[in-house]
Tab-separated table of C-alpha atoms in Angstrom:
chain	number	residue	atom	x	y	z
X	77	UNK	CA	-24.166	1.620	-1.182
X	78	UNK	CA	-25.326	-1.945	-0.384
X	79	UNK	CA	-28.830	-1.108	-1.662
X	80	UNK	CA	-27.275	-0.071	-4.955
X	81	UNK	CA	-25.332	-3.326	-5.034
X	82	UNK	CA	-28.511	-5.353	-4.532
X	83	UNK	CA	-30.295	-3.441	-7.276
X	84	UNK	CA	-27.356	-3.887	-9.617
X	85	UNK	CA	-27.227	-7.585	-8.778
X	86	UNK	CA	-30.893	-7.975	-9.685
X	87	UNK	CA	-30.322	-6.149	-12.959
X	88	UNK	CA	-27.340	-8.342	-13.727
X	89	UNK	CA	-29.150	-11.609	-12.980
X	90	UNK	CA	-30.434	-11.774	-16.545
X	91	UNK	CA	-26.912	-11.323	-17.877
X	92	UNK	CA	-25.551	-14.143	-15.756
X	93	UNK	CA	-28.505	-16.338	-16.592
X	94	UNK	CA	-27.899	-15.787	-20.286
X	95	UNK	CA	-24.243	-16.562	-19.789
X	96	UNK	CA	-25.157	-19.937	-18.355
X	97	UNK	CA	-27.790	-20.913	-20.921
X	98	UNK	CA	-27.324	-23.730	-23.373
X	99	UNK	CA	-26.636	-27.266	-22.154
X	100	UNK	CA	-24.398	-28.179	-25.070
X	101	UNK	CA	-22.446	-24.949	-25.260
X	102	UNK	CA	-19.548	-24.111	-22.964
X	103	UNK	CA	-20.549	-22.016	-19.972
X	104	UNK	CA	-19.657	-18.390	-20.639
X	105	UNK	CA	-17.774	-16.778	-17.751
X	106	UNK	CA	-16.738	-13.088	-17.786
X	107	UNK	CA	-13.653	-12.713	-15.547
X	108	UNK	CA	-12.515	-9.324	-14.211
X	109	UNK	CA	-8.808	-8.735	-13.633
X	110	UNK	CA	-7.688	-6.026	-11.234
X	111	UNK	CA	-5.201	-4.508	-13.657
X	112	UNK	CA	-4.118	-4.304	-17.286
X	113	UNK	CA	-2.675	-7.218	-19.227
X	114	UNK	CA	0.851	-7.692	-17.872
X	115	UNK	CA	3.089	-10.623	-16.953
X	116	UNK	CA	1.259	-11.659	-13.758
X	117	UNK	CA	-2.007	-12.077	-15.699
X	118	UNK	CA	-0.412	-14.744	-17.924
X	119	UNK	CA	-1.800	-17.679	-15.938
X	120	UNK	CA	-5.362	-16.833	-16.925
X	121	UNK	CA	-4.442	-16.603	-20.591
X	122	UNK	CA	-2.595	-19.927	-20.262
X	123	UNK	CA	-5.814	-21.465	-18.947
X	124	UNK	CA	-7.464	-20.222	-22.155
X	125	UNK	CA	-4.728	-20.955	-24.704
X	126	UNK	CA	-3.710	-24.327	-23.247
X	127	UNK	CA	-7.300	-25.544	-23.155
X	128	UNK	CA	-7.829	-25.833	-19.402
X	129	UNK	CA	-10.999	-23.752	-19.389
X	130	UNK	CA	-12.262	-25.552	-22.502
X	131	UNK	CA	-11.675	-28.955	-20.901
X	132	UNK	CA	-13.729	-27.765	-17.931
X	133	UNK	CA	-16.593	-26.759	-20.225
X	134	UNK	CA	-15.944	-23.048	-19.756
X	135	UNK	CA	-15.755	-20.188	-22.237
X	136	UNK	CA	-13.922	-17.467	-20.281
X	137	UNK	CA	-13.623	-13.853	-21.404
X	138	UNK	CA	-10.923	-11.959	-19.495
X	139	UNK	CA	-11.284	-8.200	-18.991
X	140	UNK	CA	-8.591	-5.785	-17.840
X	141	UNK	CA	-9.229	-3.616	-14.795
X	142	UNK	CA	-8.240	-0.399	-13.065
X	143	UNK	CA	-7.345	-1.754	-9.625
X	144	UNK	CA	-8.958	-3.902	-6.955
X	145	UNK	CA	-11.446	-1.152	-6.117
X	146	UNK	CA	-12.645	-1.520	-9.706
X	147	UNK	CA	-12.780	-5.330	-9.749
X	148	UNK	CA	-14.554	-5.907	-6.418
X	149	UNK	CA	-17.762	-3.944	-7.182
X	150	UNK	CA	-17.954	-5.619	-10.604
X	151	UNK	CA	-18.223	-8.978	-8.867
X	152	UNK	CA	-20.353	-7.770	-5.947
X	153	UNK	CA	-22.990	-6.388	-8.326
X	154	UNK	CA	-23.018	-9.549	-10.429
X	155	UNK	CA	-21.743	-7.844	-13.560
X	156	UNK	CA	-18.889	-10.365	-13.411
X	157	UNK	CA	-19.372	-13.676	-11.597
X	158	UNK	CA	-15.630	-14.003	-10.879
X	159	UNK	CA	-12.678	-11.644	-10.558
X	160	UNK	CA	-9.189	-11.109	-9.194
X	161	UNK	CA	-8.536	-8.592	-6.428
X	162	UNK	CA	-6.524	-7.729	-3.331
X	163	UNK	CA	-8.066	-9.447	-0.321
X	164	UNK	CA	-7.215	-6.490	1.934
X	165	UNK	CA	-9.317	-4.243	-0.284
X	166	UNK	CA	-12.061	-6.873	-0.172
X	167	UNK	CA	-11.944	-6.904	3.636
X	168	UNK	CA	-12.466	-3.133	3.737
X	169	UNK	CA	-15.220	-3.332	1.109
X	170	UNK	CA	-17.125	-5.917	3.134
X	171	UNK	CA	-16.691	-3.836	6.280
X	172	UNK	CA	-18.240	-0.849	4.508
X	173	UNK	CA	-20.897	-2.979	2.742
X	174	UNK	CA	-21.939	-5.719	5.208
X	175	UNK	CA	-23.627	-8.605	3.474
X	176	UNK	CA	-22.394	-7.709	-0.003
X	177	UNK	CA	-22.480	-10.913	-2.117
X	178	UNK	CA	-18.750	-11.289	-2.755
X	179	UNK	CA	-16.055	-13.428	-1.153
X	180	UNK	CA	-12.553	-14.787	-1.844
X	181	UNK	CA	-12.386	-18.441	-2.877
X	182	UNK	CA	-8.756	-19.009	-3.885
X	183	UNK	CA	-5.653	-17.259	-2.580
X	184	UNK	CA	-3.193	-16.576	-5.404
X	185	UNK	CA	-0.643	-14.169	-3.916
X	186	UNK	CA	0.316	-15.943	-0.713
X	187	UNK	CA	2.581	-12.951	-0.162
X	188	UNK	CA	1.294	-9.541	-1.273
X	189	UNK	CA	3.562	-7.406	-3.480
X	190	UNK	CA	3.418	-4.463	-1.030
X	191	UNK	CA	6.964	-3.183	-0.666
X	192	UNK	CA	9.266	-0.359	0.275
X	193	UNK	CA	11.907	0.076	-2.415
X	194	UNK	CA	15.102	1.929	-1.601
X	195	UNK	CA	18.586	2.445	-2.988
X	196	UNK	CA	21.708	1.237	-1.238
X	197	UNK	CA	23.609	4.234	-2.624
X	198	UNK	CA	21.179	6.463	-0.725
X	199	UNK	CA	21.560	4.530	2.503
X	200	UNK	CA	18.407	2.385	2.410
X	201	UNK	CA	18.957	-1.374	2.587
X	202	UNK	CA	16.814	-2.293	5.606
X	203	UNK	CA	13.627	-0.987	7.263
X	204	UNK	CA	15.507	0.825	10.038
X	205	UNK	CA	17.478	2.762	7.405
X	206	UNK	CA	14.279	4.686	6.566
X	207	UNK	CA	14.655	6.807	9.677
X	208	UNK	CA	16.202	10.135	8.720
X	209	UNK	CA	15.292	9.610	5.079
X	210	UNK	CA	12.664	10.868	2.619
X	211	UNK	CA	9.994	8.358	1.627
X	212	UNK	CA	8.003	8.975	-1.565
X	213	UNK	CA	4.469	7.595	-1.319
X	214	UNK	CA	1.429	8.077	-3.567
X	215	UNK	CA	-1.525	8.680	-1.183
X	216	UNK	CA	-3.794	6.072	-2.911
X	217	UNK	CA	-1.020	3.453	-3.067
X	218	UNK	CA	-1.878	0.033	-1.624
X	219	UNK	CA	1.610	-0.398	-0.190
X	220	UNK	CA	1.475	3.016	1.477
X	221	UNK	CA	-1.822	1.999	3.095
X	222	UNK	CA	0.040	-0.811	4.873
X	223	UNK	CA	2.997	1.321	5.933
X	224	UNK	CA	1.800	2.088	9.512
X	225	UNK	CA	1.665	-1.640	10.303
X	226	UNK	CA	5.036	-2.146	8.574
X	227	UNK	CA	6.519	0.680	10.668
X	228	UNK	CA	5.088	-0.804	13.875
X	229	UNK	CA	6.364	-4.296	13.051
X	230	UNK	CA	9.875	-2.924	12.508
X	231	UNK	CA	9.963	-0.463	15.402
X	232	UNK	CA	10.272	2.601	13.169
X	233	UNK	CA	9.905	6.108	14.554
X	234	UNK	CA	7.574	7.794	12.070
X	235	UNK	CA	8.618	11.225	13.340
X	236	UNK	CA	12.065	10.531	11.870
X	237	UNK	CA	10.758	9.715	8.392
X	238	UNK	CA	9.811	12.527	6.029
X	239	UNK	CA	6.933	11.366	3.849
X	240	UNK	CA	6.721	13.076	0.465
X	241	UNK	CA	3.388	12.625	-1.371
X	242	UNK	CA	4.174	11.718	-4.982
X	243	UNK	CA	2.176	10.705	-8.041
X	244	UNK	CA	2.275	7.209	-9.506
X	245	UNK	CA	3.993	8.355	-12.733
X	246	UNK	CA	6.681	10.302	-10.844
X	247	UNK	CA	7.346	7.792	-8.051
X	248	UNK	CA	10.186	5.768	-9.592
X	249	UNK	CA	11.703	8.718	-11.515
X	250	UNK	CA	12.009	10.650	-8.245
X	251	UNK	CA	13.874	7.741	-6.643
X	252	UNK	CA	16.042	7.297	-9.735
X	253	UNK	CA	16.945	10.993	-9.650
X	254	UNK	CA	17.682	10.937	-5.915
X	255	UNK	CA	14.846	13.287	-4.971
X	256	UNK	CA	13.568	10.697	-2.476
X	257	UNK	CA	15.481	7.905	-0.746
X	258	UNK	CA	12.800	5.213	-0.953
X	259	UNK	CA	9.268	4.683	-2.247
X	260	UNK	CA	6.271	2.497	-1.519
X	261	UNK	CA	4.884	0.345	-4.316
X	262	UNK	CA	4.371	-3.115	-5.753
X	263	UNK	CA	7.663	-4.997	-5.604
X	264	UNK	CA	7.895	-6.288	-9.177
X	265	UNK	CA	6.603	-3.134	-10.878
X	266	UNK	CA	8.751	-0.639	-8.963
X	267	UNK	CA	11.863	-2.784	-9.413
X	268	UNK	CA	11.422	-3.081	-13.173
X	269	UNK	CA	10.524	0.586	-13.564
X	270	UNK	CA	13.759	1.561	-11.820
X	271	UNK	CA	15.803	-0.791	-13.993
X	272	UNK	CA	14.260	0.774	-17.105
X	273	UNK	CA	15.256	4.197	-15.748
X	274	UNK	CA	18.883	3.081	-15.590
X	275	UNK	CA	19.283	2.333	-11.873
X	276	UNK	CA	21.773	-0.480	-11.302
X	277	UNK	CA	20.021	-3.631	-10.129
X	278	UNK	CA	22.382	-4.181	-7.207
X	279	UNK	CA	21.576	-0.658	-6.008
X	280	UNK	CA	17.835	-1.428	-5.786
X	281	UNK	CA	16.736	-2.799	-2.408
X	282	UNK	CA	13.235	-4.284	-2.386
X	283	UNK	CA	11.898	-4.637	1.158
X	284	UNK	CA	8.892	-6.918	0.723
X	285	UNK	CA	6.596	-6.130	3.631
X	286	UNK	CA	5.639	-9.799	3.920
X	287	UNK	CA	9.295	-10.565	4.680
X	288	UNK	CA	9.496	-7.832	7.303
X	289	UNK	CA	6.773	-8.506	9.824
X	290	UNK	CA	3.481	-8.286	7.913
X	291	UNK	CA	1.169	-11.319	7.855
X	292	UNK	CA	-1.142	-9.873	5.195
X	293	UNK	CA	-2.253	-11.932	2.231
X	294	UNK	CA	-2.403	-10.566	-1.315
X	295	UNK	CA	-4.630	-11.059	-4.352
X	296	UNK	CA	-7.233	-13.785	-4.583
X	297	UNK	CA	-9.891	-15.093	-6.941
X	298	UNK	CA	-13.198	-13.613	-5.786
X	299	UNK	CA	-16.717	-14.739	-6.628
X	300	UNK	CA	-20.243	-13.425	-6.470
X	301	UNK	CA	-21.695	-15.565	-3.678
X	302	UNK	CA	-25.148	-15.840	-5.259
X	303	UNK	CA	-23.534	-17.128	-8.443
X	304	UNK	CA	-21.350	-19.551	-6.462
X	305	UNK	CA	-24.259	-21.040	-4.527
X	306	UNK	CA	-26.139	-21.708	-7.749
X	307	UNK	CA	-23.073	-22.888	-9.712
X	308	UNK	CA	-20.708	-24.542	-7.243
X	309	UNK	CA	-19.328	-27.012	-9.777
X	310	UNK	CA	-18.638	-24.272	-12.287
X	311	UNK	CA	-16.663	-22.272	-9.712
X	312	UNK	CA	-14.606	-25.326	-8.717
X	313	UNK	CA	-13.878	-26.142	-12.359
X	314	UNK	CA	-12.835	-22.545	-12.958
X	315	UNK	CA	-10.405	-22.620	-10.023
X	316	UNK	CA	-8.924	-25.927	-11.174
X	317	UNK	CA	-8.285	-24.485	-14.642
X	318	UNK	CA	-6.689	-21.369	-13.148
X	319	UNK	CA	-4.359	-23.489	-11.001
X	320	UNK	CA	-3.316	-25.447	-14.098
X	321	UNK	CA	-2.656	-22.154	-15.868
X	322	UNK	CA	-0.403	-21.045	-13.028
X	323	UNK	CA	1.547	-24.301	-13.178
X	324	UNK	CA	1.988	-23.766	-16.928
X	325	UNK	CA	3.506	-20.287	-16.578
X	326	UNK	CA	5.618	-21.280	-13.569
X	327	UNK	CA	7.142	-23.961	-15.810
X	328	UNK	CA	7.572	-21.591	-18.777
X	329	UNK	CA	7.265	-17.876	-17.927
X	330	UNK	CA	8.351	-16.744	-21.392
X	331	UNK	CA	5.505	-18.681	-23.008
X	332	UNK	CA	3.148	-16.981	-20.556
X	333	UNK	CA	4.516	-13.550	-21.440
X	334	UNK	CA	3.962	-14.281	-25.132
X	335	UNK	CA	0.326	-15.061	-24.353
X	336	UNK	CA	0.052	-11.650	-22.691
X	337	UNK	CA	1.618	-10.033	-25.761
X	338	UNK	CA	-1.064	-11.616	-27.970
X	339	UNK	CA	-3.622	-9.540	-26.065
X	340	UNK	CA	-1.408	-6.509	-25.509
X	341	UNK	CA	0.767	-6.017	-28.620
X	342	UNK	CA	2.456	-2.984	-27.065
X	343	UNK	CA	3.974	-5.114	-24.306
X	344	UNK	CA	7.630	-6.153	-24.251
X	345	UNK	CA	7.892	-9.954	-23.982
X	346	UNK	CA	11.259	-9.871	-22.199
X	347	UNK	CA	10.005	-7.293	-19.691
X	348	UNK	CA	6.754	-9.145	-19.027
X	349	UNK	CA	8.633	-12.433	-18.676
X	350	UNK	CA	10.720	-10.873	-15.971
X	351	UNK	CA	7.703	-9.252	-14.297
X	352	UNK	CA	5.973	-12.641	-14.257
X	353	UNK	CA	9.051	-14.373	-12.819
X	354	UNK	CA	9.300	-11.788	-10.041
X	355	UNK	CA	5.630	-12.274	-9.214
X	356	UNK	CA	6.012	-16.047	-9.159
X	357	UNK	CA	9.105	-15.971	-6.955
X	358	UNK	CA	7.945	-13.262	-4.554
X	359	UNK	CA	4.190	-13.760	-4.360
X	360	UNK	CA	2.975	-17.126	-5.648
X	361	UNK	CA	5.586	-19.807	-4.904
X	362	UNK	CA	6.265	-19.642	-1.171
X	363	UNK	CA	7.187	-22.155	1.510
X	364	UNK	CA	3.485	-22.413	2.355
X	365	UNK	CA	2.276	-23.015	-1.205
X	366	UNK	CA	5.086	-25.470	-1.898
X	367	UNK	CA	3.891	-27.550	1.042
X	368	UNK	CA	0.137	-27.011	0.783
X	369	UNK	CA	-0.559	-25.965	-2.781
X	370	UNK	CA	-2.253	-22.783	-3.981
X	371	UNK	CA	-5.559	-21.439	-2.843
X	372	UNK	CA	-5.737	-21.944	0.903
X	373	UNK	CA	-5.020	-19.753	3.905
X	374	UNK	CA	-3.646	-20.342	7.391
X	375	UNK	CA	-6.346	-19.275	9.846
X	376	UNK	CA	-3.927	-18.116	12.546
X	377	UNK	CA	-2.072	-15.995	10.004
X	378	UNK	CA	-5.327	-14.502	8.719
X	379	UNK	CA	-6.345	-13.513	12.252
X	380	UNK	CA	-3.001	-11.780	12.715
X	381	UNK	CA	-3.370	-10.129	9.296
X	382	UNK	CA	-6.733	-8.695	10.344
X	383	UNK	CA	-5.162	-7.284	13.511
X	384	UNK	CA	-2.399	-5.662	11.454
X	385	UNK	CA	-4.899	-4.324	8.945
X	386	UNK	CA	-6.660	-2.730	11.906
X	387	UNK	CA	-3.509	-0.673	12.544
X	388	UNK	CA	-4.053	1.024	9.171
X	389	UNK	CA	-7.843	0.997	8.968
X	390	UNK	CA	-10.619	1.538	11.521
X	391	UNK	CA	-13.155	-1.260	11.212
X	392	UNK	CA	-16.821	-0.324	11.480
X	393	UNK	CA	-17.705	-3.935	12.257
X	394	UNK	CA	-15.932	-6.996	13.645
X	395	UNK	CA	-14.366	-8.754	10.627
X	396	UNK	CA	-15.983	-12.092	9.770
X	397	UNK	CA	-13.390	-14.398	8.225
X	398	UNK	CA	-16.180	-16.663	6.976
X	399	UNK	CA	-17.555	-13.805	4.870
X	400	UNK	CA	-14.091	-12.817	3.622
X	401	UNK	CA	-12.833	-16.212	2.473
X	402	UNK	CA	-14.082	-19.756	1.960
X	403	UNK	CA	-12.292	-22.897	0.791
X	404	UNK	CA	-15.598	-24.601	-0.060
X	405	UNK	CA	-15.028	-24.331	-3.819
X	406	UNK	CA	-11.367	-25.336	-3.990
X	407	UNK	CA	-10.792	-28.322	-6.308
X	408	UNK	CA	-9.706	-31.641	-4.882
X	409	UNK	CA	-8.240	-32.987	-8.129
X	410	UNK	CA	-4.630	-32.211	-7.216
X	411	UNK	CA	-4.476	-29.193	-9.536
X	412	UNK	CA	-3.643	-26.806	-6.669
X	413	UNK	CA	-0.304	-28.492	-5.969
X	414	UNK	CA	2.654	-26.671	-7.512
X	415	UNK	CA	4.779	-28.846	-9.786
């Protein structure tokens, strides 16, 4: 697969070169999201609409995605110089494709949205309550992939938990109808889906894995390393603009949701405002980012995260943190600090 990546990178070099041509014109940057245009993507649109990219001399085109496994190869091949993806998926990708030219350069979700979501009325309010219950889990689900480490961290006896494979579209409806007692999923999406299905909010119990023993990080800005080496200043300017966009939507989530609605007219502004707020409160603004700003990682925590990831995934090679993440391109203009 790496050979294909190298070939694709060579083919894409002309595209990236063209994107960077023209001294007077703003530098064109295609940016690949991991998912469709929803509340949590508002920060990138704020960086566009509020002029942060423009002030940095950048002309950024944001593209929706179909998951991290869609975004990572786009960046690794050079089709997109920058993207947004789950760092755990990136770690596995680099293990399977050693030397692939892609790395994380700015942590955005200090806490990943991986969660187990239960209902108090069905006896699930804490991790231990899962024993003796039915857990609905889509096999490809990112949260389900982390469940073995979550179970180990909370001393759960997996033999006492009945796991029911479910589809993504039927996951929340099955919990709402009482056909399963809990589900795995992304915290903000599963919560809002259940509310829309009529489940009382105080009956919904979101067990964020990051609050129950997991040290894993979440989504990060990723970059094609060949592009970054040749355009270090551009990458730093991009990250500074993104951080300013995040501060904008943290200050005014509704304005951010309206920016999403401009690109996705079918979206509900109130719903996306709430989805964005949940993402901010659960994933972006944490004790660590309040003290240190966005973007960085704690090395000791990352080492523990890799050990926990190894409980769910068999590494072919020893993970190299230096290939997974670098802070070399983080801005030093104060933009990373949360206001």
